[in-house]
């Protein structure tokens, strides 16, 4: 195994680790060789997602006024599906939250001021509003990562699942990819251990399969999965009106979107790419795309995604083994130098490789872009202060009547 690992490292131009391995005791050498055999090192040579984009065209959304006109009908359809047990929810909680710089899982962050109010608590509270209206539980799958899995589970246990029926909650752990420095050299996490990081939020369905969750889905007869980010404290989960609108549209998927605040807002926008629904990142848009307008004056590429999608399970099954494009993200990662010094970086220092949930939209035949009011449904917590921060989320929670 040792020889194989050395040969692979040489082939991948990672000779600094061969020299490092030579300094280790035999049992540590074997453990490191075993880790190398296990890791998906193909990511090191993979093409970056942005290098191969197709032809973009606008995709129009079902707007707030159209939804308001059909609210009752959509909501009833959604509630029926929830009561029939056809709707499950998947919380993406495997991220490292490095921008927030909070040591524990991000969902355990206390956003309250005069009382405790945790991010996870806000989300479960939002979901409880739906299960109470439907008089039925929504199976909830929570994706964690190797790093935060036990803390996340313990936290839910300690807080009695914030009143949610724990028989309807399942945890599963996502996979890891290796991480490199900015020159593409693999980093060490500690003695004899290559640094890895969660493989992005795009692997959630494949991880559900690996962890036996698809059996749960089949046993419960779940037909739709609402996948969402855990860092938006106003996230509406299994929203009956959204579920009903997607079902009524006959489409294979749905995406909650918000109207952009400005043509150059830094948000991924829903569009068509080579005729299929897709998301174009703000940095992939040309100036022409950013400023293009429809005859009524609205931006042609106007609707930003908020990481809240509804997918049909049978369609997800069809795309289960399709490789998603790989994105390289520059983030802060603690690592060990080859001479044993631990480094805690102040600035982003490492590339992590990720697949993204938004790329699953392109695997669907069609997607209903469903507009929501951002002041009521979009309060992401990414940073400590400034844009999309604890401060902005608190202000939005307050304006929605939440006591902090
Ligand atoms: P982000 O893209 O904001 O990543 O995640 P992050 O790792 O949480 O935060 P930073 O960039 O280090 O500050 C968006 C959503 O996707 C989940 C996150 O938990 C969040 O709900 N996510 C992200 C995963 O579940 N797994 C991942 O590997 C990455």
CSV table of C-alpha atoms and ligand atoms in Angstrom, one decimal:
chain,number,residue,atom,x,y,z
A,1,UNK,CA,0.0,0.0,0.0
A,2,UNK,CA,2.9,2.3,0.8
A,3,UNK,CA,4.4,1.9,-2.6
A,4,UNK,CA,1.1,2.5,-4.3
A,5,UNK,CA,0.6,5.7,-2.3
A,6,UNK,CA,4.1,7.0,-3.1
A,7,UNK,CA,3.6,6.3,-6.8
A,8,UNK,CA,0.2,8.1,-6.8
A,9,UNK,CA,1.7,11.1,-5.0
A,10,UNK,CA,4.6,11.2,-7.5
A,11,UNK,CA,2.1,11.1,-10.4
A,12,UNK,CA,0.1,13.9,-8.9
A,13,UNK,CA,3.2,16.0,-8.3
A,14,UNK,CA,2.8,15.9,-4.5
A,15,UNK,CA,6.4,14.9,-3.8
A,16,UNK,CA,6.5,17.1,-0.6
A,17,UNK,CA,4.3,14.5,1.0
A,18,UNK,CA,6.5,11.6,-0.1
A,19,UNK,CA,9.4,13.3,1.7
A,20,UNK,CA,7.1,13.9,4.7
A,21,UNK,CA,6.0,10.3,4.8
A,22,UNK,CA,9.6,9.1,4.9
A,23,UNK,CA,10.0,10.9,8.3
A,24,UNK,CA,7.1,9.0,9.9
A,25,UNK,CA,7.1,5.8,12.0
A,26,UNK,CA,6.0,2.7,10.0
A,27,UNK,CA,2.5,2.5,11.6
A,28,UNK,CA,1.8,6.2,10.8
A,29,UNK,CA,3.1,5.7,7.3
A,30,UNK,CA,0.7,2.8,6.8
A,31,UNK,CA,-2.2,4.9,8.2
A,32,UNK,CA,-1.4,7.8,5.9
A,33,UNK,CA,-1.1,5.4,2.9
A,34,UNK,CA,-4.5,4.0,3.8
A,35,UNK,CA,-6.0,7.5,3.9
A,36,UNK,CA,-4.4,8.3,0.4
A,37,UNK,CA,-6.0,5.1,-1.0
A,38,UNK,CA,-9.4,6.2,0.4
A,39,UNK,CA,-9.3,9.8,-0.8
A,40,UNK,CA,-10.7,11.0,-4.1
A,41,UNK,CA,-7.6,12.6,-5.4
A,42,UNK,CA,-9.0,13.0,-8.9
A,43,UNK,CA,-10.3,16.4,-7.8
A,44,UNK,CA,-6.7,17.7,-8.0
A,45,UNK,CA,-6.8,17.5,-11.8
A,46,UNK,CA,-10.5,18.1,-12.4
A,47,UNK,CA,-11.7,20.9,-14.7
A,48,UNK,CA,-13.1,23.9,-12.8
A,49,UNK,CA,-16.9,24.3,-13.3
A,50,UNK,CA,-16.8,27.8,-14.7
A,51,UNK,CA,-14.6,26.7,-17.6
A,52,UNK,CA,-17.3,25.0,-19.5
A,53,UNK,CA,-20.6,26.9,-19.4
A,54,UNK,CA,-23.2,26.8,-22.2
A,55,UNK,CA,-25.5,29.3,-23.9
A,56,UNK,CA,-27.5,31.4,-21.4
A,57,UNK,CA,-31.1,32.7,-21.8
A,58,UNK,CA,-33.5,34.2,-19.3
A,59,UNK,CA,-35.9,32.0,-17.4
A,60,UNK,CA,-39.0,33.8,-16.1
A,61,UNK,CA,-40.3,33.3,-12.6
A,62,UNK,CA,-43.8,32.9,-11.2
A,63,UNK,CA,-44.0,36.3,-9.6
A,64,UNK,CA,-45.4,37.3,-6.2
A,65,UNK,CA,-48.6,38.7,-7.7
A,66,UNK,CA,-49.4,35.5,-9.6
A,67,UNK,CA,-48.7,33.4,-6.5
A,68,UNK,CA,-50.9,35.7,-4.4
A,69,UNK,CA,-53.8,35.2,-6.9
A,70,UNK,CA,-53.5,31.4,-6.5
A,71,UNK,CA,-52.3,31.2,-2.9
A,72,UNK,CA,-55.3,29.2,-1.5
A,73,UNK,CA,-55.3,26.6,-4.3
A,74,UNK,CA,-51.5,26.1,-4.2
A,75,UNK,CA,-51.5,25.9,-0.4
A,76,UNK,CA,-54.3,23.3,-0.3
A,77,UNK,CA,-52.4,21.2,-2.9
A,78,UNK,CA,-49.2,21.4,-0.8
A,79,UNK,CA,-50.9,20.6,2.5
A,80,UNK,CA,-52.6,17.5,0.9
A,81,UNK,CA,-49.2,16.3,-0.3
A,82,UNK,CA,-47.7,16.9,3.2
A,83,UNK,CA,-50.6,15.1,4.9
A,84,UNK,CA,-50.2,12.2,2.5
A,85,UNK,CA,-46.5,11.9,3.7
A,86,UNK,CA,-45.2,12.7,0.2
A,87,UNK,CA,-42.9,15.6,1.3
A,88,UNK,CA,-39.6,15.4,3.1
A,89,UNK,CA,-37.1,18.1,3.9
A,90,UNK,CA,-33.3,18.0,3.8
A,91,UNK,CA,-31.3,20.4,5.8
A,92,UNK,CA,-27.8,21.1,4.5
A,93,UNK,CA,-25.8,21.5,7.7
A,94,UNK,CA,-22.4,20.1,6.7
A,95,UNK,CA,-20.7,23.4,5.9
A,96,UNK,CA,-17.8,24.8,8.0
A,97,UNK,CA,-19.1,28.3,8.3
A,98,UNK,CA,-15.6,29.6,8.1
A,99,UNK,CA,-16.7,33.2,7.4
A,100,UNK,CA,-18.7,33.4,10.6
A,101,UNK,CA,-15.6,32.1,12.4
A,102,UNK,CA,-17.7,30.2,15.1
A,103,UNK,CA,-16.0,27.1,16.4
A,104,UNK,CA,-19.1,25.0,16.8
A,105,UNK,CA,-21.6,23.9,14.1
A,106,UNK,CA,-23.1,27.1,12.7
A,107,UNK,CA,-26.7,26.0,13.5
A,108,UNK,CA,-25.8,26.1,17.2
A,109,UNK,CA,-25.0,29.8,17.1
A,110,UNK,CA,-27.2,31.8,19.5
A,111,UNK,CA,-28.7,34.8,17.7
A,112,UNK,CA,-30.8,35.8,20.7
A,113,UNK,CA,-30.2,38.9,22.7
A,114,UNK,CA,-32.5,38.8,25.7
A,115,UNK,CA,-33.1,35.0,25.4
A,116,UNK,CA,-31.5,32.0,23.7
A,117,UNK,CA,-32.5,31.7,20.1
A,118,UNK,CA,-30.3,29.3,18.1
A,119,UNK,CA,-30.2,29.1,14.3
A,120,UNK,CA,-31.4,25.5,14.3
A,121,UNK,CA,-34.2,26.6,16.6
A,122,UNK,CA,-35.4,29.3,14.1
A,123,UNK,CA,-35.5,26.6,11.4
A,124,UNK,CA,-37.3,24.0,13.4
A,125,UNK,CA,-39.8,26.8,14.5
A,126,UNK,CA,-40.5,27.6,10.9
A,127,UNK,CA,-41.0,23.9,10.0
A,128,UNK,CA,-43.3,23.4,13.0
A,129,UNK,CA,-45.6,26.1,11.7
A,130,UNK,CA,-46.1,23.9,8.6
A,131,UNK,CA,-46.5,20.6,10.5
A,132,UNK,CA,-49.1,22.2,12.8
A,133,UNK,CA,-51.1,23.6,9.9
A,134,UNK,CA,-51.0,20.2,8.1
A,135,UNK,CA,-51.5,18.2,11.3
A,136,UNK,CA,-48.8,15.9,10.0
A,137,UNK,CA,-45.0,15.5,10.4
A,138,UNK,CA,-42.5,16.2,7.7
A,139,UNK,CA,-39.6,13.7,7.7
A,140,UNK,CA,-36.5,15.8,8.2
A,141,UNK,CA,-33.0,14.6,7.0
A,142,UNK,CA,-30.1,16.6,8.4
A,143,UNK,CA,-26.8,16.4,6.5
A,144,UNK,CA,-23.7,16.9,8.7
A,145,UNK,CA,-20.0,16.5,8.1
A,146,UNK,CA,-17.3,14.4,9.8
A,147,UNK,CA,-16.3,17.5,11.8
A,148,UNK,CA,-19.7,18.6,13.1
A,149,UNK,CA,-21.8,15.4,13.2
A,150,UNK,CA,-21.5,14.5,16.9
A,151,UNK,CA,-21.9,18.1,18.1
A,152,UNK,CA,-24.9,18.6,15.9
A,153,UNK,CA,-26.7,15.4,17.1
A,154,UNK,CA,-25.9,16.2,20.7
A,155,UNK,CA,-27.2,19.7,20.3
A,156,UNK,CA,-30.5,18.5,19.0
A,157,UNK,CA,-30.7,15.9,21.8
A,158,UNK,CA,-29.9,18.5,24.5
A,159,UNK,CA,-32.6,20.8,23.2
A,160,UNK,CA,-35.2,18.1,22.8
A,161,UNK,CA,-35.3,18.7,19.0
A,162,UNK,CA,-36.8,22.1,19.7
A,163,UNK,CA,-40.2,20.4,20.0
A,164,UNK,CA,-40.0,18.4,16.7
A,165,UNK,CA,-40.8,14.7,16.8
A,166,UNK,CA,-37.4,13.0,16.8
A,167,UNK,CA,-38.9,9.9,15.2
A,168,UNK,CA,-39.1,12.1,12.1
A,169,UNK,CA,-35.5,13.2,12.1
A,170,UNK,CA,-32.5,11.4,10.5
A,171,UNK,CA,-28.9,12.5,10.4
A,172,UNK,CA,-26.4,11.5,7.8
A,173,UNK,CA,-22.8,12.5,7.2
A,174,UNK,CA,-21.5,13.9,3.9
A,175,UNK,CA,-18.2,13.0,2.3
A,176,UNK,CA,-14.8,14.8,2.4
A,177,UNK,CA,-12.5,16.0,-0.4
A,178,UNK,CA,-8.8,16.7,0.1
A,179,UNK,CA,-7.8,20.4,0.4
A,180,UNK,CA,-4.7,22.1,-1.1
A,181,UNK,CA,-2.8,25.3,-0.6
A,182,UNK,CA,-3.0,28.0,-3.3
A,183,UNK,CA,-0.3,26.2,-5.3
A,184,UNK,CA,-2.3,23.0,-5.5
A,185,UNK,CA,-0.1,21.2,-2.9
A,186,UNK,CA,-2.0,18.9,-0.6
A,187,UNK,CA,-2.0,20.1,3.0
A,188,UNK,CA,-1.6,18.2,6.3
A,189,UNK,CA,-4.4,18.4,9.0
A,190,UNK,CA,-2.1,17.0,11.6
A,191,UNK,CA,0.6,14.3,12.1
A,192,UNK,CA,0.3,11.7,9.3
A,193,UNK,CA,-3.0,13.1,8.2
A,194,UNK,CA,-3.9,14.9,4.9
A,195,UNK,CA,-6.3,17.8,5.3
A,196,UNK,CA,-9.8,17.3,4.0
A,197,UNK,CA,-12.9,19.4,4.0
A,198,UNK,CA,-16.6,18.7,3.4
A,199,UNK,CA,-17.2,18.0,-0.3
A,200,UNK,CA,-19.8,20.8,-0.8
A,201,UNK,CA,-23.6,20.8,-0.6
A,202,UNK,CA,-24.1,19.1,-4.0
A,203,UNK,CA,-23.4,15.6,-2.8
A,204,UNK,CA,-26.4,15.5,-0.5
A,205,UNK,CA,-28.5,13.0,-2.5
A,206,UNK,CA,-25.5,10.7,-3.2
A,207,UNK,CA,-24.7,10.9,0.5
A,208,UNK,CA,-28.3,10.0,1.4
A,209,UNK,CA,-28.0,6.9,-0.8
A,210,UNK,CA,-24.6,5.9,0.8
A,211,UNK,CA,-26.1,6.3,4.2
A,212,UNK,CA,-29.2,4.2,3.6
A,213,UNK,CA,-31.6,7.3,3.7
A,214,UNK,CA,-33.2,6.3,0.4
A,215,UNK,CA,-34.6,3.2,2.1
A,216,UNK,CA,-36.3,5.6,4.6
A,217,UNK,CA,-37.6,7.7,1.7
A,218,UNK,CA,-39.1,4.6,0.1
A,219,UNK,CA,-40.6,3.2,3.3
A,220,UNK,CA,-42.3,6.5,3.9
A,221,UNK,CA,-43.4,7.0,0.3
A,222,UNK,CA,-41.8,10.4,0.0
A,223,UNK,CA,-42.1,11.8,-3.5
A,224,UNK,CA,-40.7,15.3,-3.0
A,225,UNK,CA,-37.7,16.6,-1.2
A,226,UNK,CA,-37.3,20.2,-0.2
A,227,UNK,CA,-33.6,20.8,0.2
A,228,UNK,CA,-32.5,24.0,2.0
A,229,UNK,CA,-29.5,25.9,3.5
A,230,UNK,CA,-29.4,26.0,7.3
A,231,UNK,CA,-28.0,29.5,7.5
A,232,UNK,CA,-31.1,31.4,6.4
A,233,UNK,CA,-33.1,32.0,9.6
A,234,UNK,CA,-36.2,33.0,7.7
A,235,UNK,CA,-36.1,29.9,5.5
A,236,UNK,CA,-39.6,28.5,5.0
A,237,UNK,CA,-39.4,24.8,4.9
A,238,UNK,CA,-41.8,22.5,3.2
A,239,UNK,CA,-43.8,25.6,2.4
A,240,UNK,CA,-47.2,24.3,1.3
A,241,UNK,CA,-47.8,27.1,-1.2
A,242,UNK,CA,-44.4,26.5,-2.9
A,243,UNK,CA,-44.9,22.7,-2.9
A,244,UNK,CA,-48.5,23.1,-4.3
A,245,UNK,CA,-47.3,25.5,-7.0
A,246,UNK,CA,-44.6,23.1,-8.2
A,247,UNK,CA,-47.0,20.2,-8.2
A,248,UNK,CA,-49.6,22.2,-10.0
A,249,UNK,CA,-47.0,23.3,-12.6
A,250,UNK,CA,-46.3,19.7,-13.5
A,251,UNK,CA,-42.6,20.5,-13.4
A,252,UNK,CA,-39.8,18.2,-12.1
A,253,UNK,CA,-38.4,20.8,-9.7
A,254,UNK,CA,-38.8,24.2,-8.1
A,255,UNK,CA,-36.5,26.9,-6.8
A,256,UNK,CA,-37.3,29.7,-4.5
A,257,UNK,CA,-36.0,33.0,-5.9
A,258,UNK,CA,-35.8,36.6,-4.9
A,259,UNK,CA,-35.8,39.7,-7.2
A,260,UNK,CA,-32.3,41.2,-7.3
A,261,UNK,CA,-31.8,44.5,-5.5
A,262,UNK,CA,-29.4,45.8,-8.2
A,263,UNK,CA,-28.1,44.5,-11.6
A,264,UNK,CA,-24.7,43.8,-10.0
A,265,UNK,CA,-25.9,42.1,-6.8
A,266,UNK,CA,-23.6,39.2,-6.0
A,267,UNK,CA,-26.1,36.4,-6.3
A,268,UNK,CA,-26.5,33.3,-8.5
A,269,UNK,CA,-29.3,33.8,-10.9
A,270,UNK,CA,-31.8,31.3,-12.3
A,271,UNK,CA,-31.7,31.1,-16.1
A,272,UNK,CA,-31.7,28.6,-19.0
A,273,UNK,CA,-28.4,27.1,-20.1
A,274,UNK,CA,-28.5,25.3,-23.4
A,275,UNK,CA,-32.3,25.1,-22.9
A,276,UNK,CA,-32.2,23.6,-19.4
A,277,UNK,CA,-32.9,25.3,-16.1
A,278,UNK,CA,-29.6,26.4,-14.5
A,279,UNK,CA,-27.9,28.9,-12.3
A,280,UNK,CA,-25.4,31.4,-13.5
A,281,UNK,CA,-23.0,32.8,-10.8
A,282,UNK,CA,-22.7,36.6,-10.7
A,283,UNK,CA,-19.1,36.4,-11.8
A,284,UNK,CA,-20.0,34.4,-14.8
A,285,UNK,CA,-22.4,37.0,-16.1
A,286,UNK,CA,-21.3,39.4,-18.8
A,287,UNK,CA,-22.1,43.1,-18.5
A,288,UNK,CA,-24.7,42.7,-21.2
A,289,UNK,CA,-26.5,39.9,-19.2
A,290,UNK,CA,-26.4,41.9,-16.0
A,291,UNK,CA,-28.0,45.0,-17.5
A,292,UNK,CA,-30.3,43.4,-20.1
A,293,UNK,CA,-34.0,44.3,-19.5
A,294,UNK,CA,-37.4,43.1,-20.7
A,295,UNK,CA,-39.8,45.5,-22.5
A,296,UNK,CA,-41.5,46.2,-19.1
A,297,UNK,CA,-38.2,47.3,-17.6
A,298,UNK,CA,-37.5,44.4,-15.3
A,299,UNK,CA,-34.0,42.8,-15.5
A,300,UNK,CA,-34.0,39.7,-17.8
A,301,UNK,CA,-31.7,37.9,-15.3
A,302,UNK,CA,-33.5,39.1,-12.2
A,303,UNK,CA,-34.1,36.2,-9.9
A,304,UNK,CA,-31.4,35.1,-7.4
A,305,UNK,CA,-31.6,31.7,-5.8
A,306,UNK,CA,-31.7,31.3,-2.0
A,307,UNK,CA,-30.8,27.6,-1.7
A,308,UNK,CA,-34.3,26.4,-1.3
A,309,UNK,CA,-35.2,23.8,-3.9
A,310,UNK,CA,-37.9,21.2,-4.4
A,311,UNK,CA,-37.0,18.0,-6.3
A,312,UNK,CA,-39.0,15.0,-7.4
A,313,UNK,CA,-37.5,11.9,-5.9
A,314,UNK,CA,-37.9,9.7,-9.0
A,315,UNK,CA,-36.1,12.4,-11.1
A,316,UNK,CA,-33.3,12.6,-8.5
A,317,UNK,CA,-32.9,8.8,-8.7
A,318,UNK,CA,-32.3,9.1,-12.5
A,319,UNK,CA,-29.5,11.6,-11.9
A,320,UNK,CA,-27.9,9.9,-8.9
A,321,UNK,CA,-24.7,8.8,-10.6
A,322,UNK,CA,-24.1,11.8,-12.8
A,323,UNK,CA,-20.9,13.7,-11.9
A,324,UNK,CA,-21.6,17.2,-10.8
A,325,UNK,CA,-19.1,19.9,-11.9
A,326,UNK,CA,-16.4,20.7,-9.4
A,327,UNK,CA,-16.0,24.2,-7.9
A,328,UNK,CA,-12.8,25.4,-6.2
A,329,UNK,CA,-13.4,27.8,-3.3
A,330,UNK,CA,-10.7,29.8,-1.5
A,331,UNK,CA,-11.3,29.5,2.2
A,332,UNK,CA,-9.6,29.6,5.6
A,333,UNK,CA,-8.2,26.2,6.7
A,334,UNK,CA,-6.2,25.4,9.7
A,335,UNK,CA,-3.2,23.1,8.8
A,336,UNK,CA,0.1,21.7,9.9
A,337,UNK,CA,3.4,22.4,8.2
A,338,UNK,CA,5.6,19.4,7.3
A,339,UNK,CA,7.8,20.3,10.2
A,340,UNK,CA,4.9,20.0,12.6
A,341,UNK,CA,3.8,23.6,13.2
A,342,UNK,CA,0.0,24.2,13.4
A,343,UNK,CA,-1.1,27.3,11.5
A,344,UNK,CA,-4.4,29.0,12.1
A,345,UNK,CA,-4.7,31.4,9.1
A,346,UNK,CA,-6.1,34.9,9.4
A,347,UNK,CA,-7.0,35.1,5.7
A,348,UNK,CA,-8.3,32.5,3.2
A,349,UNK,CA,-5.3,30.2,2.5
A,350,UNK,CA,-6.6,26.9,1.0
A,351,UNK,CA,-8.6,25.6,-1.9
A,352,UNK,CA,-11.5,23.4,-1.0
A,353,UNK,CA,-13.3,21.4,-3.7
A,354,UNK,CA,-17.0,21.3,-3.7
A,355,UNK,CA,-20.0,20.2,-5.8
A,356,UNK,CA,-23.0,22.5,-5.4
A,357,UNK,CA,-26.7,21.8,-4.9
A,358,UNK,CA,-27.5,24.5,-7.5
A,359,UNK,CA,-25.9,22.3,-10.2
A,360,UNK,CA,-28.6,19.7,-9.6
A,361,UNK,CA,-31.1,22.1,-11.1
A,362,UNK,CA,-29.4,21.6,-14.5
A,363,UNK,CA,-30.0,17.9,-14.3
A,364,UNK,CA,-33.8,18.5,-14.2
A,365,UNK,CA,-35.9,18.8,-17.3
A,366,UNK,CA,-37.5,22.0,-16.0
A,367,UNK,CA,-37.8,24.1,-12.9
A,368,UNK,CA,-40.4,26.4,-11.5
A,369,UNK,CA,-38.8,29.6,-10.4
A,370,UNK,CA,-41.0,30.7,-7.6
A,371,UNK,CA,-40.6,34.3,-6.3
A,372,UNK,CA,-40.6,35.0,-2.6
A,373,UNK,CA,-40.4,38.3,-0.7
A,374,UNK,CA,-36.8,38.6,0.5
A,375,UNK,CA,-37.8,40.6,3.5
A,376,UNK,CA,-39.9,37.7,4.8
A,377,UNK,CA,-37.9,34.7,3.6
A,378,UNK,CA,-34.2,35.6,3.2
A,379,UNK,CA,-32.0,36.3,6.2
A,380,UNK,CA,-28.7,34.5,5.5
A,381,UNK,CA,-26.0,34.5,8.1
A,382,UNK,CA,-22.6,34.2,6.4
A,383,UNK,CA,-20.5,36.9,8.1
A,384,UNK,CA,-20.0,38.2,11.6
A,385,UNK,CA,-20.9,41.8,10.6
A,386,UNK,CA,-21.8,43.7,7.4
A,387,UNK,CA,-23.6,42.1,4.5
A,388,UNK,CA,-25.5,38.8,5.2
A,389,UNK,CA,-24.4,38.8,8.8
A,390,UNK,CA,-25.7,38.2,12.3
A,391,UNK,CA,-26.6,42.0,12.4
A,392,UNK,CA,-28.7,41.9,9.2
A,393,UNK,CA,-30.4,38.6,10.2
A,394,UNK,CA,-31.3,40.1,13.6
A,395,UNK,CA,-32.8,43.1,11.9
A,396,UNK,CA,-34.8,40.9,9.5
A,397,UNK,CA,-36.0,38.6,12.3
A,398,UNK,CA,-37.2,41.7,14.3
A,399,UNK,CA,-39.1,43.1,11.4
A,400,UNK,CA,-40.8,39.7,11.1
A,401,UNK,CA,-42.0,40.0,14.7
A,402,UNK,CA,-39.4,37.6,16.2
A,403,UNK,CA,-38.4,38.6,19.8
A,404,UNK,CA,-34.6,38.3,20.1
B,1,LIG,P1,-21.9,28.0,2.3
B,1,LIG,O1,-21.6,27.9,0.9
B,1,LIG,O2,-22.2,29.3,2.9
B,1,LIG,O3,-20.6,27.3,3.0
B,1,LIG,O4,-23.0,26.9,2.6
B,1,LIG,P2,-20.2,27.1,4.5
B,1,LIG,O5,-19.1,26.1,4.5
B,1,LIG,O6,-21.3,26.8,5.4
B,1,LIG,O7,-19.6,28.6,4.9
B,1,LIG,P3,-18.2,29.3,4.6
B,1,LIG,O8,-18.2,29.6,3.2
B,1,LIG,O9,-17.1,28.4,5.1
B,1,LIG,O10,-18.4,30.6,5.5
B,1,LIG,C1,-24.4,27.1,2.2
B,1,LIG,C2,-25.2,25.9,2.9
B,1,LIG,O11,-24.7,24.7,2.4
B,1,LIG,C3,-24.2,23.9,3.5
B,1,LIG,C4,-24.0,24.9,4.7
B,1,LIG,O12,-24.1,24.2,5.9
B,1,LIG,C5,-25.1,25.9,4.4
B,1,LIG,O13,-26.4,25.4,4.8
B,1,LIG,N1,-23.0,23.1,3.2
B,1,LIG,C6,-22.0,23.8,2.6
B,1,LIG,C7,-23.0,21.8,3.4
B,1,LIG,O14,-24.0,21.2,3.9
B,1,LIG,N2,-21.9,21.1,3.0
B,1,LIG,C8,-20.8,21.7,2.5
B,1,LIG,O15,-19.8,21.0,2.2
B,1,LIG,C9,-20.8,23.1,2.3
